[in-house]
Coordinates of C-alpha atoms in Angstrom, one line a residue:
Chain A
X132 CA -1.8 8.8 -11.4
X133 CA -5.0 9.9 -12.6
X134 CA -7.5 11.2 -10.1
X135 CA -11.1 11.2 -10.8
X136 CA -13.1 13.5 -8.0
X137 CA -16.4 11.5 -7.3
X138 CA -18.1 14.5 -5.1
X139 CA -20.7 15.6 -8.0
X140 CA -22.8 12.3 -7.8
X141 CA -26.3 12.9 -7.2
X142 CA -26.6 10.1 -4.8
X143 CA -24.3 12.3 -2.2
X144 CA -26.9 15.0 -0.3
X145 CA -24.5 18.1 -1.4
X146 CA -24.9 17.2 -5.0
X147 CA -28.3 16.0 -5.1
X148 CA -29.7 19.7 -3.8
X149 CA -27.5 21.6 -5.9
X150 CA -28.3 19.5 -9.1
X151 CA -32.1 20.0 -8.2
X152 CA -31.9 23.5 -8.0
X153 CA -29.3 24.1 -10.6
X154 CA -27.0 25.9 -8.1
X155 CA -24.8 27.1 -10.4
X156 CA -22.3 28.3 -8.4
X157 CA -22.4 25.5 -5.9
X158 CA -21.9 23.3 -8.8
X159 CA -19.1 24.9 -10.0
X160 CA -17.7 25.4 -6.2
X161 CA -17.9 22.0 -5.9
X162 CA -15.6 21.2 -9.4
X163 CA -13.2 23.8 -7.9
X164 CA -12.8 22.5 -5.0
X165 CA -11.9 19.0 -6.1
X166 CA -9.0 20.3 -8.9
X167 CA -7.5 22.7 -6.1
X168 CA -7.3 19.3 -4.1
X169 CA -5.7 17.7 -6.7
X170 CA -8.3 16.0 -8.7
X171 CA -7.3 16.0 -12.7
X172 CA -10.4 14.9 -13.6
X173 CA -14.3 15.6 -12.4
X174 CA -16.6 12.7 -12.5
X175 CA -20.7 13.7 -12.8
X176 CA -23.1 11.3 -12.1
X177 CA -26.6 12.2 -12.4
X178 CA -28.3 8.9 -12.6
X179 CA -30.6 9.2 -9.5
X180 CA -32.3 12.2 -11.9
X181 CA -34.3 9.5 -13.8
X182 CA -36.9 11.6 -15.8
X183 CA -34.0 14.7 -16.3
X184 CA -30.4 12.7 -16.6
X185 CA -30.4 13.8 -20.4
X186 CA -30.6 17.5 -19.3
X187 CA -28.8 17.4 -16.2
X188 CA -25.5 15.9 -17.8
X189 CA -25.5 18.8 -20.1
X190 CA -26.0 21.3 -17.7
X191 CA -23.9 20.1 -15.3
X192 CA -21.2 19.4 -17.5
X193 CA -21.2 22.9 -19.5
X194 CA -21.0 24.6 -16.1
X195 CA -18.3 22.6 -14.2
X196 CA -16.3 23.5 -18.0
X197 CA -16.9 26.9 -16.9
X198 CA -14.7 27.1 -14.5
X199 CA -12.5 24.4 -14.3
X200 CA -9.4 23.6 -17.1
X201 CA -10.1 19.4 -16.6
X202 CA -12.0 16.8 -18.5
X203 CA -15.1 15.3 -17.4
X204 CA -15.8 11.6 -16.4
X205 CA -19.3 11.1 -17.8
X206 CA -20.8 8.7 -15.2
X207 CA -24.4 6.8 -16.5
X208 CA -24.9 3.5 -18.0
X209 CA -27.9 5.1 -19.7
X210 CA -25.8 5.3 -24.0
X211 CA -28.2 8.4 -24.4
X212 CA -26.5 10.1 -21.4
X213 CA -23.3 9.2 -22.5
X214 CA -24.0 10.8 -25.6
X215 CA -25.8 13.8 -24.5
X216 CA -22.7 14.4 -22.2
X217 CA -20.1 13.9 -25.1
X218 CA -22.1 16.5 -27.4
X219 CA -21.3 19.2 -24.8
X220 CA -18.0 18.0 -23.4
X221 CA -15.1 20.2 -24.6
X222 CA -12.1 18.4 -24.7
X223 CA -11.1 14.3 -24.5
X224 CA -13.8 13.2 -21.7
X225 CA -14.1 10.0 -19.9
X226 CA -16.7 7.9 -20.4
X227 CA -17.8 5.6 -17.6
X228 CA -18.9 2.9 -18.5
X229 CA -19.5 0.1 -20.4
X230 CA -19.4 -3.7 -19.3
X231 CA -19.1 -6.6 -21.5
X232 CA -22.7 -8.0 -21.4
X233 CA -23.1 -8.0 -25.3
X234 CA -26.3 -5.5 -25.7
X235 CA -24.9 -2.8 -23.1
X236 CA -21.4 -2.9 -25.0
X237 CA -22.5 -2.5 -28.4
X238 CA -24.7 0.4 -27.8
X239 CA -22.5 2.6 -25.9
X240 CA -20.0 1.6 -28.8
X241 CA -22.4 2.8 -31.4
X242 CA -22.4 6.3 -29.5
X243 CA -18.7 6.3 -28.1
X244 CA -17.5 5.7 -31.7
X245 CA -18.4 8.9 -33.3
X246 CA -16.0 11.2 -30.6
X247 CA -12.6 11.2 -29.6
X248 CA -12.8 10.0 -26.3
X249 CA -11.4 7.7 -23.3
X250 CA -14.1 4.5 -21.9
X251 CA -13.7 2.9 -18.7
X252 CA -15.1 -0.5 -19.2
X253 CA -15.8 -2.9 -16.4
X254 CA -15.1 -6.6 -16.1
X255 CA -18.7 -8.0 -16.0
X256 CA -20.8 -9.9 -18.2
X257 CA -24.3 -11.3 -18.9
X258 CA -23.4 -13.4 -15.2
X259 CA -22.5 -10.5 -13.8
X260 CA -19.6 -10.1 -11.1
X261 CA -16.6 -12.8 -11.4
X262 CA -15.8 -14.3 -8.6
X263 CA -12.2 -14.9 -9.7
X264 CA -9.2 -13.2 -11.3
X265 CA -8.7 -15.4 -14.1
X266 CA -12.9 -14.4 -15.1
X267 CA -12.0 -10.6 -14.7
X268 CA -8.5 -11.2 -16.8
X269 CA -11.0 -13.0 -19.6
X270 CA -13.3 -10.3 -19.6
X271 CA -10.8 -7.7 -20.1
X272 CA -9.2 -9.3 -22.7
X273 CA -12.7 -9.7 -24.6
X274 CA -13.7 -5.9 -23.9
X275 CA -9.9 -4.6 -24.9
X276 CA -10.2 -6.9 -28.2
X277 CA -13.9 -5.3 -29.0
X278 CA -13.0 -2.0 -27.8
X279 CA -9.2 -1.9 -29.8
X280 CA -11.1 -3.4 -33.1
X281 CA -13.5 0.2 -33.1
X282 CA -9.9 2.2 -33.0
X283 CA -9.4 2.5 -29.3
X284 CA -5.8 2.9 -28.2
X285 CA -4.8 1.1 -24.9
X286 CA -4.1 4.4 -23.8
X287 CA -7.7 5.7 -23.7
X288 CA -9.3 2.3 -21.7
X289 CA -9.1 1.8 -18.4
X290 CA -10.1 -0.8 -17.7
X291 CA -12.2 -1.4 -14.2
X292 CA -11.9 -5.2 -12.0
X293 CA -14.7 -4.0 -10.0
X294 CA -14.2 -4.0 -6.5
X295 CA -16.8 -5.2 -3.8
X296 CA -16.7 -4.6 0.0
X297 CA -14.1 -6.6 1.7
X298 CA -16.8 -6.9 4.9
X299 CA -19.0 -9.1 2.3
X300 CA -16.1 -12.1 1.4
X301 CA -12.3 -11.4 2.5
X302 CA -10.7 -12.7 -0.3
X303 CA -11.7 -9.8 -2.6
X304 CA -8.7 -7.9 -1.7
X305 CA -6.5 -9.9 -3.0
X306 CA -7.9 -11.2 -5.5
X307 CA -8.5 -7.2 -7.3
X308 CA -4.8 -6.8 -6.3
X309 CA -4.0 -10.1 -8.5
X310 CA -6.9 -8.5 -11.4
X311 CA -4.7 -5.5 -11.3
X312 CA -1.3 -6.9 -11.7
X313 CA -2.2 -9.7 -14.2
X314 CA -4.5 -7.0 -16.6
X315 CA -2.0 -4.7 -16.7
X316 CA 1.0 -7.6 -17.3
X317 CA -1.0 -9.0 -20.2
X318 CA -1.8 -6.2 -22.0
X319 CA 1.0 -3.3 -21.5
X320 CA -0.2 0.2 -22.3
X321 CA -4.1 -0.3 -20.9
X322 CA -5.0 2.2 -17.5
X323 CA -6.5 0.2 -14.2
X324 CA -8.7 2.1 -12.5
X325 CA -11.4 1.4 -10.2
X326 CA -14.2 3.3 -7.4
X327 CA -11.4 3.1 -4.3
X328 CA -14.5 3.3 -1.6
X329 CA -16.7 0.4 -2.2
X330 CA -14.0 -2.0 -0.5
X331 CA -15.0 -0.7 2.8
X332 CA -18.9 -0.5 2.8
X333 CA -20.0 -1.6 6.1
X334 CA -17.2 -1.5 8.1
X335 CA -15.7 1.3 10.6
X336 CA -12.6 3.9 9.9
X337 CA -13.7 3.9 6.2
X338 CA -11.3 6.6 5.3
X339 CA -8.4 4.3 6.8
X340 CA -9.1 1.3 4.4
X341 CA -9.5 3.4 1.5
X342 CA -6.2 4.6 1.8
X343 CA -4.5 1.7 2.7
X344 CA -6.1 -0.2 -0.3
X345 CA -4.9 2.8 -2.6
X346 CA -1.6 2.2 -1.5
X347 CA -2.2 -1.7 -2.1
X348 CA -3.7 -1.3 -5.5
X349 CA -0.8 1.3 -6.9
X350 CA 1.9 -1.0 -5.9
X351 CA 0.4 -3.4 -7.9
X352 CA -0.4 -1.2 -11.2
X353 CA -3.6 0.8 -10.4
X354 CA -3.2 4.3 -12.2
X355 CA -6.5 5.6 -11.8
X356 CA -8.7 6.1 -9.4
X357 CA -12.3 7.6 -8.6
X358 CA -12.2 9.1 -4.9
X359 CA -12.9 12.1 -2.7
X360 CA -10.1 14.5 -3.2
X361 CA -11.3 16.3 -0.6
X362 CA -10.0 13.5 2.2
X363 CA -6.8 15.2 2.8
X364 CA -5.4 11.9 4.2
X365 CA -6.6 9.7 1.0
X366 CA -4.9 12.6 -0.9
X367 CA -1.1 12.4 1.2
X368 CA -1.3 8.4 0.3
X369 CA -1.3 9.3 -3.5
X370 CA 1.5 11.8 -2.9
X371 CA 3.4 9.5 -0.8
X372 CA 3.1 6.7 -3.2
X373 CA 3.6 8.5 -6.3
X374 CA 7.0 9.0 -4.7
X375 CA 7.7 5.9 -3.8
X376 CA 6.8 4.3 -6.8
X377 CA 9.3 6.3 -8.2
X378 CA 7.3 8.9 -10.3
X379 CA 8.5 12.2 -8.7
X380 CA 12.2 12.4 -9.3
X381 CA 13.9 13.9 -6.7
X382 CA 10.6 14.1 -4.6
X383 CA 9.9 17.1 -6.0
X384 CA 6.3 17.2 -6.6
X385 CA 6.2 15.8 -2.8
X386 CA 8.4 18.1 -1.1
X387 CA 6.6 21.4 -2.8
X388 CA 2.8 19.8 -2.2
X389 CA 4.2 19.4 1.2
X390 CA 5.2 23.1 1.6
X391 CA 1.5 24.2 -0.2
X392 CA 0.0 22.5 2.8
X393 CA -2.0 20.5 0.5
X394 CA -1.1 17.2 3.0
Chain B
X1208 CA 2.7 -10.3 9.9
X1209 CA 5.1 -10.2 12.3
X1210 CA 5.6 -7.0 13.9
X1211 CA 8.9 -6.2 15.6
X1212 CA 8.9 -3.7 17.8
X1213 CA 12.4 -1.4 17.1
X1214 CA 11.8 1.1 20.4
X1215 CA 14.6 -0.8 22.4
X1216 CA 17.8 1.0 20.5
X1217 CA 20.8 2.6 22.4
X1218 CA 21.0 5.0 19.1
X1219 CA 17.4 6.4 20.6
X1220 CA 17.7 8.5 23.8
X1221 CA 15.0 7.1 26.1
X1222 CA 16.5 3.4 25.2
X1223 CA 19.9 5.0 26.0
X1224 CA 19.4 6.6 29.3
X1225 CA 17.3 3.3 30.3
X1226 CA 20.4 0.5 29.5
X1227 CA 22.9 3.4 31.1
X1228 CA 21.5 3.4 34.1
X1229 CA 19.9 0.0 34.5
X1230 CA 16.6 1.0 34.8
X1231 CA 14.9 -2.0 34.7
X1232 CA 11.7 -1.0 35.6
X1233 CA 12.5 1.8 32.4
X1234 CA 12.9 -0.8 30.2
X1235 CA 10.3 -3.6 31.2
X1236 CA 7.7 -0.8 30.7
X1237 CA 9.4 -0.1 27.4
X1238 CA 8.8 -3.9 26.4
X1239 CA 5.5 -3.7 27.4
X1240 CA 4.0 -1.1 25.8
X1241 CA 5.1 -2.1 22.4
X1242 CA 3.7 -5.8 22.5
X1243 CA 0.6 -3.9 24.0
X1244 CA 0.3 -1.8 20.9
X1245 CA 0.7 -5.0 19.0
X1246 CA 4.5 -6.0 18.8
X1247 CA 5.0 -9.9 19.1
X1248 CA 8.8 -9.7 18.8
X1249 CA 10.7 -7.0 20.8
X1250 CA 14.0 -5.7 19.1
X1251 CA 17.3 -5.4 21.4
X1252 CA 20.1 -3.3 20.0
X1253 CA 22.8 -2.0 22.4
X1254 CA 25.3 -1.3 19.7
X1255 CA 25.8 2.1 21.0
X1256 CA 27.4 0.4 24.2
X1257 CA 30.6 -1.3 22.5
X1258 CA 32.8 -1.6 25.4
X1259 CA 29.7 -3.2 27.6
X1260 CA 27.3 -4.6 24.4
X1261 CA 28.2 -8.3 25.7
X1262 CA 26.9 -7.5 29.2
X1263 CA 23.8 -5.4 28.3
X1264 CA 22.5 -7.5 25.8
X1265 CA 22.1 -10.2 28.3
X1266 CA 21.0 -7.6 30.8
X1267 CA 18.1 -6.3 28.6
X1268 CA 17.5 -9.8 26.9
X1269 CA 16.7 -11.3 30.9
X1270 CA 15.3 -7.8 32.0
X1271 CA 12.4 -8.0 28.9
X1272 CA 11.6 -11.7 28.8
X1273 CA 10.7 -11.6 32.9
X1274 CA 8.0 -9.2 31.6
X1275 CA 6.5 -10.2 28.8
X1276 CA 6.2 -13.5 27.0
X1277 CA 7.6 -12.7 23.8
X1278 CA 10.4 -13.3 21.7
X1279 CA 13.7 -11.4 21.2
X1280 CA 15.1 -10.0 18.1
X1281 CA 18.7 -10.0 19.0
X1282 CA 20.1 -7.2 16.7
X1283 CA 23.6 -6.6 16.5
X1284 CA 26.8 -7.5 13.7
X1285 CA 28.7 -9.1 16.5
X1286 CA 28.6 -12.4 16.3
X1287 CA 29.9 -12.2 19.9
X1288 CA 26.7 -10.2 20.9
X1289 CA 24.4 -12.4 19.4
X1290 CA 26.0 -15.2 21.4
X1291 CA 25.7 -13.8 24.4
X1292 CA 21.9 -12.7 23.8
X1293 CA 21.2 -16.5 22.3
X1294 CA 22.8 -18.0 25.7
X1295 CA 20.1 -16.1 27.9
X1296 CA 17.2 -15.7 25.7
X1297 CA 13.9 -18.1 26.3
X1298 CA 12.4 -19.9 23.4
X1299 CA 13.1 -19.0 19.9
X1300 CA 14.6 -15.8 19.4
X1301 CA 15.7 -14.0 15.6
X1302 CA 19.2 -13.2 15.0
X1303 CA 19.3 -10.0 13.3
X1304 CA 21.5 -10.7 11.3
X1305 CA 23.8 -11.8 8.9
X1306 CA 24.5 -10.9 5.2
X1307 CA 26.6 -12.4 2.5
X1308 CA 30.2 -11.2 3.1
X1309 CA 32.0 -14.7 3.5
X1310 CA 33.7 -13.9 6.6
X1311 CA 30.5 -12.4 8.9
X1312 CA 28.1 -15.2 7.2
X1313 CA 30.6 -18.0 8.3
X1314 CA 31.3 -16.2 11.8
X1315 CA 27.5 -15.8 12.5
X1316 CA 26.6 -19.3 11.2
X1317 CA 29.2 -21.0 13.6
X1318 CA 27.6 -19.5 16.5
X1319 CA 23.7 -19.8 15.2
X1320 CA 23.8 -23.2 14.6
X1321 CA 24.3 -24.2 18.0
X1322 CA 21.0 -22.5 19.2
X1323 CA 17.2 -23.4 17.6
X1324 CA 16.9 -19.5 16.2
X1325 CA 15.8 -17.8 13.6
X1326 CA 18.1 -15.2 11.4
X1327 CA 17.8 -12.4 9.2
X1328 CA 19.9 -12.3 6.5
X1329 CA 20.8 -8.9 4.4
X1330 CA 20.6 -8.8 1.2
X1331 CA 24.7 -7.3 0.3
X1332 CA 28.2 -9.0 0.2
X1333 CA 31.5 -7.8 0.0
X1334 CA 30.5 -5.1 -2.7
X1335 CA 28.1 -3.7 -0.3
X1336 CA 24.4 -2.8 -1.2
X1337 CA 23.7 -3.4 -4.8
X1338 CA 21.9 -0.7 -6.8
X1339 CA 18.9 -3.5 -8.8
X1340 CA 16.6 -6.3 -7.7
X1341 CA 18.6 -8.6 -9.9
X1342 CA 22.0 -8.9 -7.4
X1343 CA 19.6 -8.4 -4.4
X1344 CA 17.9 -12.0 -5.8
X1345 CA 20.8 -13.7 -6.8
X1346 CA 22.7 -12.8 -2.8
X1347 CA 19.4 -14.3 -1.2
X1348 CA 19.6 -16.9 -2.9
X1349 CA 23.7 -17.6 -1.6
X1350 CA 22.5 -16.8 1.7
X1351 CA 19.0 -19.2 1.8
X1352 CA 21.4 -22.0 0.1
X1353 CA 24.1 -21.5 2.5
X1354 CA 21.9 -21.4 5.9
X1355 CA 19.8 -24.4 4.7
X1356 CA 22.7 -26.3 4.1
X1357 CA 23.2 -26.1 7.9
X1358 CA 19.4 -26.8 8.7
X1359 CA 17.6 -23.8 8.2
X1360 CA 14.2 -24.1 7.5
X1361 CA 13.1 -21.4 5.2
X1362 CA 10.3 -20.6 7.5
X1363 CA 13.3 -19.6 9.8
X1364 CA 14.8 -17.3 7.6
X1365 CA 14.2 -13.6 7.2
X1366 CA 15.2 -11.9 3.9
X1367 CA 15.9 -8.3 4.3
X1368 CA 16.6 -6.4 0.7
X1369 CA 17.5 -3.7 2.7
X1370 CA 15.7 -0.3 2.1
X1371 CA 17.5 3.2 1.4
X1372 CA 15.9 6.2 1.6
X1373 CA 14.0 7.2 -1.1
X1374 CA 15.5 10.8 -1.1
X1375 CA 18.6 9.4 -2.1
X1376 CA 17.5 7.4 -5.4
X1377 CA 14.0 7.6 -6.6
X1378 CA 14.4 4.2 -8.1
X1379 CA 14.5 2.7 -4.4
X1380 CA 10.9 2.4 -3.5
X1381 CA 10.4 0.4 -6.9
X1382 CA 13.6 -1.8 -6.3
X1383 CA 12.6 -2.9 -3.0
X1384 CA 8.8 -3.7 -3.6
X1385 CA 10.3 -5.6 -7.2
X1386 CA 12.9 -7.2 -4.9
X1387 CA 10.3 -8.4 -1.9
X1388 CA 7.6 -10.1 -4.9
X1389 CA 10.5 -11.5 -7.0
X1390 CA 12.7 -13.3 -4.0
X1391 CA 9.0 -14.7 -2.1
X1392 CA 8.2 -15.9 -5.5
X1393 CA 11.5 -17.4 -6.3
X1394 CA 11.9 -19.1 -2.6
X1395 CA 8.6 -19.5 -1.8
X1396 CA 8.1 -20.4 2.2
X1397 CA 11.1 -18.2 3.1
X1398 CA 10.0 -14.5 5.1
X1399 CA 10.3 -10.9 3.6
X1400 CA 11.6 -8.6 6.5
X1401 CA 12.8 -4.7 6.3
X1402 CA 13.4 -2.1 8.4
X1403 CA 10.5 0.4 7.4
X1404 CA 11.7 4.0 8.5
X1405 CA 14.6 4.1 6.2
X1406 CA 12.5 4.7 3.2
X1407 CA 11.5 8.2 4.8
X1408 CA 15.0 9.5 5.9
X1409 CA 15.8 13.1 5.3
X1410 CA 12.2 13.7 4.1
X1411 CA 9.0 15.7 5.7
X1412 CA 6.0 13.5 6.8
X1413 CA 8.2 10.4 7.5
X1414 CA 5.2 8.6 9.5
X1415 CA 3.2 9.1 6.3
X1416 CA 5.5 7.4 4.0
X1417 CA 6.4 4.7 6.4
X1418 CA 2.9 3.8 6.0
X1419 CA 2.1 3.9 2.8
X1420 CA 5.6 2.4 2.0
X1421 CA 4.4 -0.4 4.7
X1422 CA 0.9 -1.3 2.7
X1423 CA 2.2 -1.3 -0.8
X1424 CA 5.1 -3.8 0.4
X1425 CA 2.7 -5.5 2.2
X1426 CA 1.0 -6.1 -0.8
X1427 CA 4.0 -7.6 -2.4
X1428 CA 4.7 -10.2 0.2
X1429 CA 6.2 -8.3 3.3
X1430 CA 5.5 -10.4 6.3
X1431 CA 7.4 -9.4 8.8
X1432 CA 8.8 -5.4 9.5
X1433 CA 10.6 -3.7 12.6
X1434 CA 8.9 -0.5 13.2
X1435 CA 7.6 1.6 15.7
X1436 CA 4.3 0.1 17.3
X1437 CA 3.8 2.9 19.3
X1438 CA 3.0 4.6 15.9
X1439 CA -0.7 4.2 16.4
X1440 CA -1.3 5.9 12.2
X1441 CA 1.4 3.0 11.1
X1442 CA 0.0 0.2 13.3
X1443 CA -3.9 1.0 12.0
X1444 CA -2.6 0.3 8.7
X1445 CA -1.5 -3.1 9.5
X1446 CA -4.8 -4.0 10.6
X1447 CA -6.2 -2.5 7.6
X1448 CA -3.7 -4.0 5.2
X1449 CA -3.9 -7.8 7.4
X1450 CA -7.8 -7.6 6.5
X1451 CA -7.5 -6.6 2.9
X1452 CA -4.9 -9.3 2.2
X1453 CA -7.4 -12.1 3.5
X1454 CA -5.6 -12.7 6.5
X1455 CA -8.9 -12.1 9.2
X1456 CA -11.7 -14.0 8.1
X1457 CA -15.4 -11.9 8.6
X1458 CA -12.6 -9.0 9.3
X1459 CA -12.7 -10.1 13.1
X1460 CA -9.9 -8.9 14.0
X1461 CA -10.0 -5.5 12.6
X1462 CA -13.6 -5.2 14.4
X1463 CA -12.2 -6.0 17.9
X1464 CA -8.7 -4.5 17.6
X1465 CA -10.9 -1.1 16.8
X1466 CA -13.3 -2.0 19.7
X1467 CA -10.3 -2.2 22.1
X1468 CA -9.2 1.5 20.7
X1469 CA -6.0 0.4 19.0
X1470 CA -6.3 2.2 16.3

């Protein structure tokens, strides 16, 4: 399971003040913080940073590599982000995202291309959100095909159904549970990932759905995930599950991240 | 979902001390509490009690059903037992249960089809528990064909593939979530049952996998478990899991069950 640590997002207070006054150390507190949780990956979005995303990426990204031994998930729809953040990244980053609305996807290709990298690429288009699974399966096929034809492997996209709040139409559950099963059954060897929180926007005990979908989505073939590592409760689902899925033999990994205190 | 409430167990020492004695105001209270919590089925197991299980069955069966207005699951391999419990019980009560060995099916069948019940049926025969989804499938299928065949509806039948603990095999967690899809899919109409706290034995945490355990086979068609309802961590992620399956339109109930504090 790969964990993505969504804390340095300029939209959250914490990281909003220390990208404005380029806290280093908070920055890099912050990265730590997240990979001692158990985060194997550090997402950095910037975008609210308009007039200074180009600059920000960089610096934010050169500092968190600093300190931490993980990749970076460079988070901006803006190509020339994406590409400012892949000329300083060291190692394979993440690059989040591109859709399938024709204009958006060729241009991040034209940048993504020239870098060894991984893409997370969502299942929209020019009419935005599907409503259904079989759309979202359509739209992945169509963004695997484009994405496999500039030499992506399946194993560097990861492909994202896009989940919205479960408060705003209750069949979206399910149906990015179905997404997740039937992308990953028709084309073996791509990731599933998707941004666990958005499913409960708007409703109370947050932290409780979030898990509980976690727990729904893995079952079903989710292998990535963007989250707060530092919710120690979100953090003991992916422990539990990854045992339960069968992926620690012998519980291993669970009984010594037990002892570690880390749930 | 149907949720069993298991609390009611002479191998537990409050349930023990309560059928020992006779305290019937003991075990009303121990009834009512669980379908308070959210139990609409109340488990009865006095298989501790062999030299008296005929006489206490009926005892606790009468005792519970003066207090609350629920059914029975009437739990023992006896086919004796589950006589006596049927001849007292009021309304439609679950026989828990049979499995596939020739001589309890046809023992258990020739008392249950006298009664208008519903039964649980175990997933192993003669050769005991298999080891793969594949013989699990193929022994629910003997046991849906042979109980229909004497006017079973497959809404009154309760598959159990029967969970080992995930300590023992790693493969287990996989086995029984593969088993749960692959039998709903194949008999479509028929109920997934387990008992949920055997996927924890002999591990640290055990409330934290039975709930993560519970939401990923939820997510793979569980509908019905016999757990601890009294668990308030393991009942919140019912809730949570009911709304994100699309079973509570607008998330109703998940707003007034967390008004009225239940989770």
């Amino acid at each position: 399971m790969l964990i993505v640590g969504e804390k340095i997002n300029t939209t959250l207070k914490r990281a909003k003040e220390i990208v404005e006054k380029k806290d280093k150390e908070g920055l890099q507190h912050l990265a730590k913080i997240q990979v001692d949780a158990g985060a194997s990956m550090i997402d950095v979005n910037v975008g609210t940073r308009i007039k200074t995303e180009v600059e920000d990426i960089k610096w934010a990204i050169e500092t968190i590599q600093e300190i931490v031994d993980v990749p970076c998930c460079i988070d901006s729809p803006n190509p020339k982000v994406l590409e400012a953040g892949l000329c300083v990244h060291k190692g394979k980053a993440l690059v989040n995202s591109t859709t399938a609305e024709k204009k958006r996807l060729e241009e991040v290709i034209s940048v993504v291309k020239n870098y060894n990298c991984k893409i997370v690429a969502l299942t929209m288009d020019e009419e935005g959100i599907p409503e259904d699974v079989d759309k979202r399966c359509k739209i992945a096929g169509i963004l695997i095909d484009r994405l496999s034809s500039e030499g992506f492997s399946l194993d560097d996209i990861y492909i994202d159904p896009l989940i919205k709040p479960v408060c705003t139409d209750s069949r979206v559950g399910k149906i990015i549970l179905q997404a997740i099963e039937r992308i990953s059954t028709l084309f073996p060897g791509v990731h599933l990932i998707c941004g666990l929180s958005n499913i409960s926007f708007g409703l109370p005990r947050r932290s409780l759905l979030n898990r509980v979908f976690l727990a729904m989505a893995m079952a079903r073939g989710l292998d990535a995930v963007i989250l707060d590592p530092l919710d120690k409760d979100l953090m003991a689902t992916v422990f539990a599950a990854n045992t339960l899925l069968g992926e620690d033999e012998f519980c291993a990994n669970y009984l010594s991240s037990f002892r570690e205190g880390k749930f």
